[in-house]
PDB file of C-alpha atoms in Angstrom:
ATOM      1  CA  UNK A 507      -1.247  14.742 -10.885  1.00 83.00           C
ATOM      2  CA  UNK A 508      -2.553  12.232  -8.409  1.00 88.00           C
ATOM      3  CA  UNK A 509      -2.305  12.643  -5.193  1.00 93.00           C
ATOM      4  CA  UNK A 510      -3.834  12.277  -1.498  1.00 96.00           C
ATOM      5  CA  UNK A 511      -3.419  14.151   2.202  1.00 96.00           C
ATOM      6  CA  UNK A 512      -4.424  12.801   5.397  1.00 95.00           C
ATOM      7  CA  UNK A 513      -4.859  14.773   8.642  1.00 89.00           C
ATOM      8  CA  UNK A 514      -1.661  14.606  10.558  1.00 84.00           C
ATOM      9  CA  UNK A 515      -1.376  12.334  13.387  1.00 85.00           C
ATOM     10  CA  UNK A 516      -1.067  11.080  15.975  1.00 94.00           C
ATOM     11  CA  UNK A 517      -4.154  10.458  17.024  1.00 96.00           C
ATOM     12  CA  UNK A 518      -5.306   9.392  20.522  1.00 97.00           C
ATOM     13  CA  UNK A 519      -8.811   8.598  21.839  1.00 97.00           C
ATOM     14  CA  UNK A 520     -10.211   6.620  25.185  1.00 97.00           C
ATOM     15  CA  UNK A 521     -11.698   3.245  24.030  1.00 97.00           C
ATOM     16  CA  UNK A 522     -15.299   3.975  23.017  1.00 96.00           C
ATOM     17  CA  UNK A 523     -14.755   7.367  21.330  1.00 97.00           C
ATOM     18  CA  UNK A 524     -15.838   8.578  17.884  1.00 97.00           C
ATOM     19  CA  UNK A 525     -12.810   8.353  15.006  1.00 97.00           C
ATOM     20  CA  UNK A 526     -12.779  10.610  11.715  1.00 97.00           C
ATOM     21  CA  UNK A 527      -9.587  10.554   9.896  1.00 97.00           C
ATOM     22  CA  UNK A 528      -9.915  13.290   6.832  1.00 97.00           C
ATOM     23  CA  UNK A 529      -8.889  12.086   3.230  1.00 97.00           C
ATOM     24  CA  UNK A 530      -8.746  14.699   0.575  1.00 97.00           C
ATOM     25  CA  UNK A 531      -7.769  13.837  -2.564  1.00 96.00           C
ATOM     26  CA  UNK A 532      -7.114  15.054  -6.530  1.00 94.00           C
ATOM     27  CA  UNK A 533      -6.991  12.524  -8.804  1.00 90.00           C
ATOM     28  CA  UNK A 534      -7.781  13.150 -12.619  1.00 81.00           C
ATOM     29  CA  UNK A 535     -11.038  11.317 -13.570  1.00 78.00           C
ATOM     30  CA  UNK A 536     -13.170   9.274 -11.037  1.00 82.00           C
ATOM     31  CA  UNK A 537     -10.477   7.179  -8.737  1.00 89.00           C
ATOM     32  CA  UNK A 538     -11.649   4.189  -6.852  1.00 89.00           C
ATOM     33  CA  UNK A 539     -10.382   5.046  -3.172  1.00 92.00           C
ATOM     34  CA  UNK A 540      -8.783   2.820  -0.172  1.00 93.00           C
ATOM     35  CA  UNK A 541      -8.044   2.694   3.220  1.00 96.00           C
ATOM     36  CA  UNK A 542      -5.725   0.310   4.187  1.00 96.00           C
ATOM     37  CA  UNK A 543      -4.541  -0.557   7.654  1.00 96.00           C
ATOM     38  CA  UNK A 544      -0.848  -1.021   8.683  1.00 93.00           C
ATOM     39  CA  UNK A 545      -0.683  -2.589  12.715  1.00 91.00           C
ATOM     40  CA  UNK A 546       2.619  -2.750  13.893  1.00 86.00           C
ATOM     41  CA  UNK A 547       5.465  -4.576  12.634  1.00 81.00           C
ATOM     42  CA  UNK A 548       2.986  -5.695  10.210  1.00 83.00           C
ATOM     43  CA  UNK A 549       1.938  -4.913   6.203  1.00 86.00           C
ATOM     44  CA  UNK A 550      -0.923  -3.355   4.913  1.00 91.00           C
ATOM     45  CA  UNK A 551      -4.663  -5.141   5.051  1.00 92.00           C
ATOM     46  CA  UNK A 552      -7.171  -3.773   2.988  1.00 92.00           C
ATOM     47  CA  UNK A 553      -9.677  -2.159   5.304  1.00 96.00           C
ATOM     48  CA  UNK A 554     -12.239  -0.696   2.684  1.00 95.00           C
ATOM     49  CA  UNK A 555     -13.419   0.664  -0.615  1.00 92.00           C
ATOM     50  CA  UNK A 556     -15.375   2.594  -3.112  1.00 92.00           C
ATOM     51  CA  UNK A 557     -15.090   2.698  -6.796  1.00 87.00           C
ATOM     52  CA  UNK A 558     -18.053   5.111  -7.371  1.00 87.00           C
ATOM     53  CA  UNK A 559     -19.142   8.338  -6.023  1.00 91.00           C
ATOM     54  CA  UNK A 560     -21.208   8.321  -3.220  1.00 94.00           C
ATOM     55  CA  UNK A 561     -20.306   4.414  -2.271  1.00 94.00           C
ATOM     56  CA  UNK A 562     -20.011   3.852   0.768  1.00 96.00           C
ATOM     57  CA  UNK A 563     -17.104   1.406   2.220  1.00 96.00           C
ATOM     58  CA  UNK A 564     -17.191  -0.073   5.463  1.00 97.00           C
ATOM     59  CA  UNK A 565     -15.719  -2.991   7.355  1.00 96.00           C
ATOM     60  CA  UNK A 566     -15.069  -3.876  10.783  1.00 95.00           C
ATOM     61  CA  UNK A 567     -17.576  -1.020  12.008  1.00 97.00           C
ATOM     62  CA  UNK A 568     -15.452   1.136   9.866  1.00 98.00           C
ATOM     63  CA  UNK A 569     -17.080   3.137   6.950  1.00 98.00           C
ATOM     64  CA  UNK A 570     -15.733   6.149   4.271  1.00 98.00           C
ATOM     65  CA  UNK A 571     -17.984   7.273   1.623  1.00 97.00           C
ATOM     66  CA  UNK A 572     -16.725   8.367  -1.383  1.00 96.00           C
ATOM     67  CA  UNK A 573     -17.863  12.368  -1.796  1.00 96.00           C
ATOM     68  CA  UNK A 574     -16.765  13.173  -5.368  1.00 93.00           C
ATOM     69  CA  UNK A 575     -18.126  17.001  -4.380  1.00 94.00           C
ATOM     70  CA  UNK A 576     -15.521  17.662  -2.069  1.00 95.00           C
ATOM     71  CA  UNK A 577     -12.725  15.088  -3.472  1.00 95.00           C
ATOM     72  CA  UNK A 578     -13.072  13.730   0.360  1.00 97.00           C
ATOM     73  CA  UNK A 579     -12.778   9.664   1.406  1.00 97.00           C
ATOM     74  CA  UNK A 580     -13.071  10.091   5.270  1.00 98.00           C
ATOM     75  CA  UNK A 581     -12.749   6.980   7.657  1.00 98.00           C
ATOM     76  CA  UNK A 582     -14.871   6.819  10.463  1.00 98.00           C
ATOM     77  CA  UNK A 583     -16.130   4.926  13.300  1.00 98.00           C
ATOM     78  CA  UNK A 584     -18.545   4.969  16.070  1.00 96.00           C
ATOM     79  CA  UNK A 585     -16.371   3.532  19.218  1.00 96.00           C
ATOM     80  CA  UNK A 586     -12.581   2.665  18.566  1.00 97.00           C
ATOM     81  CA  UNK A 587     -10.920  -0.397  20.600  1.00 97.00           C
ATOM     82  CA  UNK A 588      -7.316  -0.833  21.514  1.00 96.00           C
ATOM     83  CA  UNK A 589      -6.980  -3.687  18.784  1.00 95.00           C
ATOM     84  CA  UNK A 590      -7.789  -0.352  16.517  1.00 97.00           C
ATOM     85  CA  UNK A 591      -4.576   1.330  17.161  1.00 96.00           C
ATOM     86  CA  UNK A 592      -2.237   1.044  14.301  1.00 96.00           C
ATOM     87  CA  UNK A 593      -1.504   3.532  10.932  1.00 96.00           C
ATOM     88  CA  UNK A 594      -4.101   4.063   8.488  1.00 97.00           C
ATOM     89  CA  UNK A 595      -3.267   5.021   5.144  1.00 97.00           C
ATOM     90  CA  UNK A 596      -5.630   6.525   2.762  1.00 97.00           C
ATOM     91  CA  UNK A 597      -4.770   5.788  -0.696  1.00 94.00           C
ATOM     92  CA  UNK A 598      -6.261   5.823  -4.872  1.00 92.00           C
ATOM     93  CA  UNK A 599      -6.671   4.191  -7.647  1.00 87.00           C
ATOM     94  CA  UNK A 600      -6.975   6.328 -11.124  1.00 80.00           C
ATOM     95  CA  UNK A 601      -9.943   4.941 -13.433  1.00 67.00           C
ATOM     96  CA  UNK A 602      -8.927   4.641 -16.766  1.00 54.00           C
ATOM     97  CA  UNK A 603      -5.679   4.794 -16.100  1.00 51.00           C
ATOM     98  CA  UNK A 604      -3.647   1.755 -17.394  1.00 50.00           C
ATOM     99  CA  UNK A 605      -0.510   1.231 -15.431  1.00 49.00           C
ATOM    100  CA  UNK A 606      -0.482   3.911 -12.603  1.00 57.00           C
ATOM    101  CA  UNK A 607      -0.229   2.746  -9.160  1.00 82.00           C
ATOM    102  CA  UNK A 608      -1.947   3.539  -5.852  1.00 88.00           C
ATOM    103  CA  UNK A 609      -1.005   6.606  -4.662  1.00 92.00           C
ATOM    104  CA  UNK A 610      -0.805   6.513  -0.597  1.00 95.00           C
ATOM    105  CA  UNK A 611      -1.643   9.678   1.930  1.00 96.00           C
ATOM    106  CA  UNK A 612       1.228   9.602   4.716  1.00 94.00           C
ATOM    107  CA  UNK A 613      -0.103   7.666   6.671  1.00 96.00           C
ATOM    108  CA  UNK A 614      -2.654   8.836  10.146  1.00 96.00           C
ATOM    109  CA  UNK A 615      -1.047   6.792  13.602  1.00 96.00           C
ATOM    110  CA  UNK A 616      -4.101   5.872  15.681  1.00 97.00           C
ATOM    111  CA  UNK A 617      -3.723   4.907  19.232  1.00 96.00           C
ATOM    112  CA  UNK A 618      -6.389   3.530  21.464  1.00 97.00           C
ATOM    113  CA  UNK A 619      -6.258   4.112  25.227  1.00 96.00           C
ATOM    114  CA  UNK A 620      -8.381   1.880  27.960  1.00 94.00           C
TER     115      UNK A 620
ATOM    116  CA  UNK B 609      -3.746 -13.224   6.012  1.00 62.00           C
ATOM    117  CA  UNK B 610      -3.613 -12.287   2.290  1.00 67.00           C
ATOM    118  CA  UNK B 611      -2.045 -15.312   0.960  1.00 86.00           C
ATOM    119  CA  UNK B 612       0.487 -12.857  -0.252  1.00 92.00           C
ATOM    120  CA  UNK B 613       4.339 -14.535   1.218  1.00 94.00           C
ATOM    121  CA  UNK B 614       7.718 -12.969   1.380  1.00 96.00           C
ATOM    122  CA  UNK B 615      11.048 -13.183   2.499  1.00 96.00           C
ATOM    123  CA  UNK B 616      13.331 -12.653   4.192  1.00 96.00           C
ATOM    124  CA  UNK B 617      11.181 -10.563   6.549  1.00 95.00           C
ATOM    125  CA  UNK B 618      14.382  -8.946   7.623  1.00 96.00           C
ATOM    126  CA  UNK B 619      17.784  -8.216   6.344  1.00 96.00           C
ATOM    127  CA  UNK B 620      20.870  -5.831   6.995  1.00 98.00           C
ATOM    128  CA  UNK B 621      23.401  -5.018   4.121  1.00 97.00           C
ATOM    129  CA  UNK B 622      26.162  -2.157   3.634  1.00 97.00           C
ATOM    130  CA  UNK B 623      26.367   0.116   1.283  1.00 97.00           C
ATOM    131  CA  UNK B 624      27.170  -0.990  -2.733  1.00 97.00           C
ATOM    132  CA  UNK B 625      25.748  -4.710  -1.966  1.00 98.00           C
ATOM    133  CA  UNK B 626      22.651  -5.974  -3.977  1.00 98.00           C
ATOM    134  CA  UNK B 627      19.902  -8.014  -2.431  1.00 98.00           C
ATOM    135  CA  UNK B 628      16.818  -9.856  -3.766  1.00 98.00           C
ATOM    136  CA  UNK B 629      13.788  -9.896  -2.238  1.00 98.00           C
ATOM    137  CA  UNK B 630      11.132 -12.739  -3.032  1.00 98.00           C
ATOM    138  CA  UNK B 631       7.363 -12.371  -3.188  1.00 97.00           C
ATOM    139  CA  UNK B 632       4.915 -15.083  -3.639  1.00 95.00           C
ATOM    140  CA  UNK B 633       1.086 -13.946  -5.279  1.00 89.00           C
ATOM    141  CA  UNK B 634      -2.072 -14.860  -3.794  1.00 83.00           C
ATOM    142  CA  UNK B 635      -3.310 -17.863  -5.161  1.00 82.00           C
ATOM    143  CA  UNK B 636      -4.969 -16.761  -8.784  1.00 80.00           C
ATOM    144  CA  UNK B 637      -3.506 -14.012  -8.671  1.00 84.00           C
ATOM    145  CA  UNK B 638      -1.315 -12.600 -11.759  1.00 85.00           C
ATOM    146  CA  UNK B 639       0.029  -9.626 -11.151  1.00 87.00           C
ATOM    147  CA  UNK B 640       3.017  -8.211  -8.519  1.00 91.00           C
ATOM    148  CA  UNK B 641       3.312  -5.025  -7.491  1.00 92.00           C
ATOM    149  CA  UNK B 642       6.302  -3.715  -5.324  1.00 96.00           C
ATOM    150  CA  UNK B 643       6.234  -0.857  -3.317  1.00 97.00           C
ATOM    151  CA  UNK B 644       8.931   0.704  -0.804  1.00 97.00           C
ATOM    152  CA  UNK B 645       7.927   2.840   2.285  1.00 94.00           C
ATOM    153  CA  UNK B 646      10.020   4.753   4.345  1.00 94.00           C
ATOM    154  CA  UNK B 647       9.951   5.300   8.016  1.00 91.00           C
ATOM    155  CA  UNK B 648       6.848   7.406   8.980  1.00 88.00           C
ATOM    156  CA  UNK B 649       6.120   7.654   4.961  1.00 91.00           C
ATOM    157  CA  UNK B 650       3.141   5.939   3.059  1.00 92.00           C
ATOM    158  CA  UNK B 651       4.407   3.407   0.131  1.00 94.00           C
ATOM    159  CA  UNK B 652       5.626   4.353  -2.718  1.00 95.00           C
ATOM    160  CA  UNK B 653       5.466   2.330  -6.067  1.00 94.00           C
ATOM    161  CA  UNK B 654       8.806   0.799  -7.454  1.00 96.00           C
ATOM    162  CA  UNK B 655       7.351  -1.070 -10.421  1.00 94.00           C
ATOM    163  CA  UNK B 656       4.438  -4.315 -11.290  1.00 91.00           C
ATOM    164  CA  UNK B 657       4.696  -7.533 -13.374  1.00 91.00           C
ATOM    165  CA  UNK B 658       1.833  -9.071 -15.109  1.00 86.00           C
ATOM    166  CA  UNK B 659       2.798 -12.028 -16.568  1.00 85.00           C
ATOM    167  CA  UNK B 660       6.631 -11.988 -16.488  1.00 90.00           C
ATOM    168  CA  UNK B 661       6.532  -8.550 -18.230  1.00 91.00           C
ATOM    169  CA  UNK B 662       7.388  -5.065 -16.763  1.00 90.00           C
ATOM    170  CA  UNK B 663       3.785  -3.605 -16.604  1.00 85.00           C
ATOM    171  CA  UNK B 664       4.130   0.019 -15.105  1.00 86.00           C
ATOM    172  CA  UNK B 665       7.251   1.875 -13.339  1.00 91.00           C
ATOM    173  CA  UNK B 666       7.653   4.180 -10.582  1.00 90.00           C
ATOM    174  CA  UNK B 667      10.030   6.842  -9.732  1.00 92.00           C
ATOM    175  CA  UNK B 668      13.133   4.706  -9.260  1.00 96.00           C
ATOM    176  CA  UNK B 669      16.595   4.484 -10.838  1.00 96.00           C
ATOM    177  CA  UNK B 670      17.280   1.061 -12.680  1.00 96.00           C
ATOM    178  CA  UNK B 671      19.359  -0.261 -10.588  1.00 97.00           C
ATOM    179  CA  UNK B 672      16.349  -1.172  -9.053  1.00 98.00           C
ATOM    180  CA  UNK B 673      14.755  -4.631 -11.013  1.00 97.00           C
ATOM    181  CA  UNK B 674      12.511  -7.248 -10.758  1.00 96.00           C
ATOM    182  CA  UNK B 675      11.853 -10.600 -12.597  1.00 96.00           C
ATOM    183  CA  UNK B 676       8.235 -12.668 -12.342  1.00 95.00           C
ATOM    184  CA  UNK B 677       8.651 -16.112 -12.878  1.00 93.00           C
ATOM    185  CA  UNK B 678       5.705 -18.463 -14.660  1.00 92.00           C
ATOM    186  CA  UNK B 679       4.038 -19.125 -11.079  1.00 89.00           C
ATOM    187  CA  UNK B 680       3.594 -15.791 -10.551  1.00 90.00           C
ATOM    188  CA  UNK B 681       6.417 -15.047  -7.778  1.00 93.00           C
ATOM    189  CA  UNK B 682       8.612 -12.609  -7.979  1.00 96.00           C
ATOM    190  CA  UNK B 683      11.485 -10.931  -7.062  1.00 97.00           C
ATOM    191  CA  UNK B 684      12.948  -7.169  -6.405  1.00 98.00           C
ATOM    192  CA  UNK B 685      16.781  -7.050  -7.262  1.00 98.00           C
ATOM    193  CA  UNK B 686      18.349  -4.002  -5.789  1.00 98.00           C
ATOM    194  CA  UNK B 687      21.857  -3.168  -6.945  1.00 97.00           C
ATOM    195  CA  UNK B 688      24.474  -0.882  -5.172  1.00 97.00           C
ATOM    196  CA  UNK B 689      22.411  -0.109  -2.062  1.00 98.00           C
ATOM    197  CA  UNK B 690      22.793   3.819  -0.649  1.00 97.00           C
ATOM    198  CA  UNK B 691      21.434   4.097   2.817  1.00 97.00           C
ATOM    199  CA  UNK B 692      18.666   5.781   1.699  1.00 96.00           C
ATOM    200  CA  UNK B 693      17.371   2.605   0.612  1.00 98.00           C
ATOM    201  CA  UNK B 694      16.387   1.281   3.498  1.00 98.00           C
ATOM    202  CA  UNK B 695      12.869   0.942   4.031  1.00 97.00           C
ATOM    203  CA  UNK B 696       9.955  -1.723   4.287  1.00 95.00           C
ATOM    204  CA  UNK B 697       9.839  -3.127   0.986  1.00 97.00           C
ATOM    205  CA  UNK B 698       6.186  -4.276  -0.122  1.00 96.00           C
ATOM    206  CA  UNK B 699       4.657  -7.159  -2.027  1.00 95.00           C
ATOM    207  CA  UNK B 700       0.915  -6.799  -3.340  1.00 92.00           C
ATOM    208  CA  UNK B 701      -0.679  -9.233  -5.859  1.00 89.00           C
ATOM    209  CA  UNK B 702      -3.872  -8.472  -8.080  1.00 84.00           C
ATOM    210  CA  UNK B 703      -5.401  -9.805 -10.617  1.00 79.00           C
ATOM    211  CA  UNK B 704      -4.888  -8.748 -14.157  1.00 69.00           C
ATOM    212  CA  UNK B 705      -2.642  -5.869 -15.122  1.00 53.00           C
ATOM    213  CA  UNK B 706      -4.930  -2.524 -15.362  1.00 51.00           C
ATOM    214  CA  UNK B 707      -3.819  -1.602 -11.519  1.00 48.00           C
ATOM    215  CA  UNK B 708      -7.395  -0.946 -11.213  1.00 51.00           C
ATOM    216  CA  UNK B 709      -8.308  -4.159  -9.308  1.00 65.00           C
ATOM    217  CA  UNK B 710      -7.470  -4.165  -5.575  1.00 78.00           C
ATOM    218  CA  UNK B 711      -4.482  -5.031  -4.283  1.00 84.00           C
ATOM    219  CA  UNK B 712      -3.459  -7.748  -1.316  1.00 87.00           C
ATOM    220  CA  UNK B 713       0.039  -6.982   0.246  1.00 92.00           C
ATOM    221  CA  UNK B 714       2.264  -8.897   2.362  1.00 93.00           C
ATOM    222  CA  UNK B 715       3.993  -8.764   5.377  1.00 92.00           C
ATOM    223  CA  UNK B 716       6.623  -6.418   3.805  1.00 94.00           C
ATOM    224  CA  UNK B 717      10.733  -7.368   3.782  1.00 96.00           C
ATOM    225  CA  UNK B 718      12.449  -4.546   6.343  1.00 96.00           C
ATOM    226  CA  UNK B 719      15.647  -3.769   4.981  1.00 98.00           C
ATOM    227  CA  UNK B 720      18.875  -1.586   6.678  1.00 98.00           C
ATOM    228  CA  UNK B 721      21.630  -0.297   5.094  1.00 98.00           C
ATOM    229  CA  UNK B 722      24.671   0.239   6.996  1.00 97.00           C
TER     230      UNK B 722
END
């Protein structure tokens, strides 16, 4: 089946510090992959994506590329702000696939000291 | 903003009521997707409509339904609520049916069961 795991969170950096958040996933075929950002009290926005291995996403000084070898869609960036903290979700898309849905990780809480 | 609408953005029933939920697409968009997530859980997907027909179904029992209307709107119908169903219910319009295309949520509808 489809299906994605995110590193646990929470997370919590000092404004300025490096962010991974690890996205493994196994997914039949060649998914197209997401990360989509959830700030609070709010829906999801579409952060970034990659339909192809090797793409890389990025968006908002965010970037994931899309590692078909190890099944891995990890978000990063170079110096988080406080308007980063909120839950990011990694999630997939199955190629080929007709009517199946994204599949969401759990969800990774991010939050941004000064 | 997405362009994606809904209402109401909150809403408290008891147990055995029904509710509707509303969703209106992004412009040009022709396809809804609904989703429900949990607290602390990534969504999960209830069902889509591409052009007024069911197009794809999640895990859900049928007294969960939907209807899209010729504009594209639609809603989720949720008969004989359990408290389990409460949960931020998302909206997400696309374009086409394949569930390959990328998805635009909305602001999500929080619903409690008492």
């Amino acid at each position: 089946g489809n299906s994605v795991t995110q590193m646990e969170g929470p997370v919590t950096l000092s404004e300025e510090a490096f962010l991974t958040i690890n996205c493994t996933y196994t997914a039949t075929g060649y998914p197209s992959l997401f990360w989509y950002v959830q700030y609070p009290g709010e829906g999801l926005q579409l952060l970034l994506k990659a339909t192809k291995a090797d793409d890389k996403g990025s968006n908002k000084g965010f970037e994931a590329t899309y590692r078909k070898e190890t099944t891995s869609f990890h978000l990063e960036k170079g110096s988080v702000q406080v308007s980063d903290s909120a839950v990011y979700f990694c999630a997939l898309s199955p190629r080929n696939s007709g009517n199946t849905p994204l599949v969401f990780g759990k969800g990774t809480r991010l939050s941004v000291i000064a | 903003e997405t362009g994606v609408t809904q209402s109401p953005t909150h809403l408290i029933k008891t147990r055995g009521q029904q509710v509707t939920l509303r969703c209106s697409s992004q412009s040009g968009h022709n396809t809804v997707s609904w989703y429900q997530q949990a607290l602390g859980q990534g969504p999960q997907f209830i069902f889509q409509y591409y052009r007024e027909e069911e197009n794809g179904r999640g895990n859900f029992p049928p007294r969960f339904s939907g209807l899209q209307f010729p504009n594209y709107s639609s809603e989720l119908n949720v008969n004989a609520l359990e408290l389990d169903d409460s949960a931020l219910y998302l909206c997400a319009s696309s374009l086409e049916g394949t569930l390959k295309e990328t998805q635009y949520f909305g602001p999500g509808t929080r619903l409690l069961v008492l």
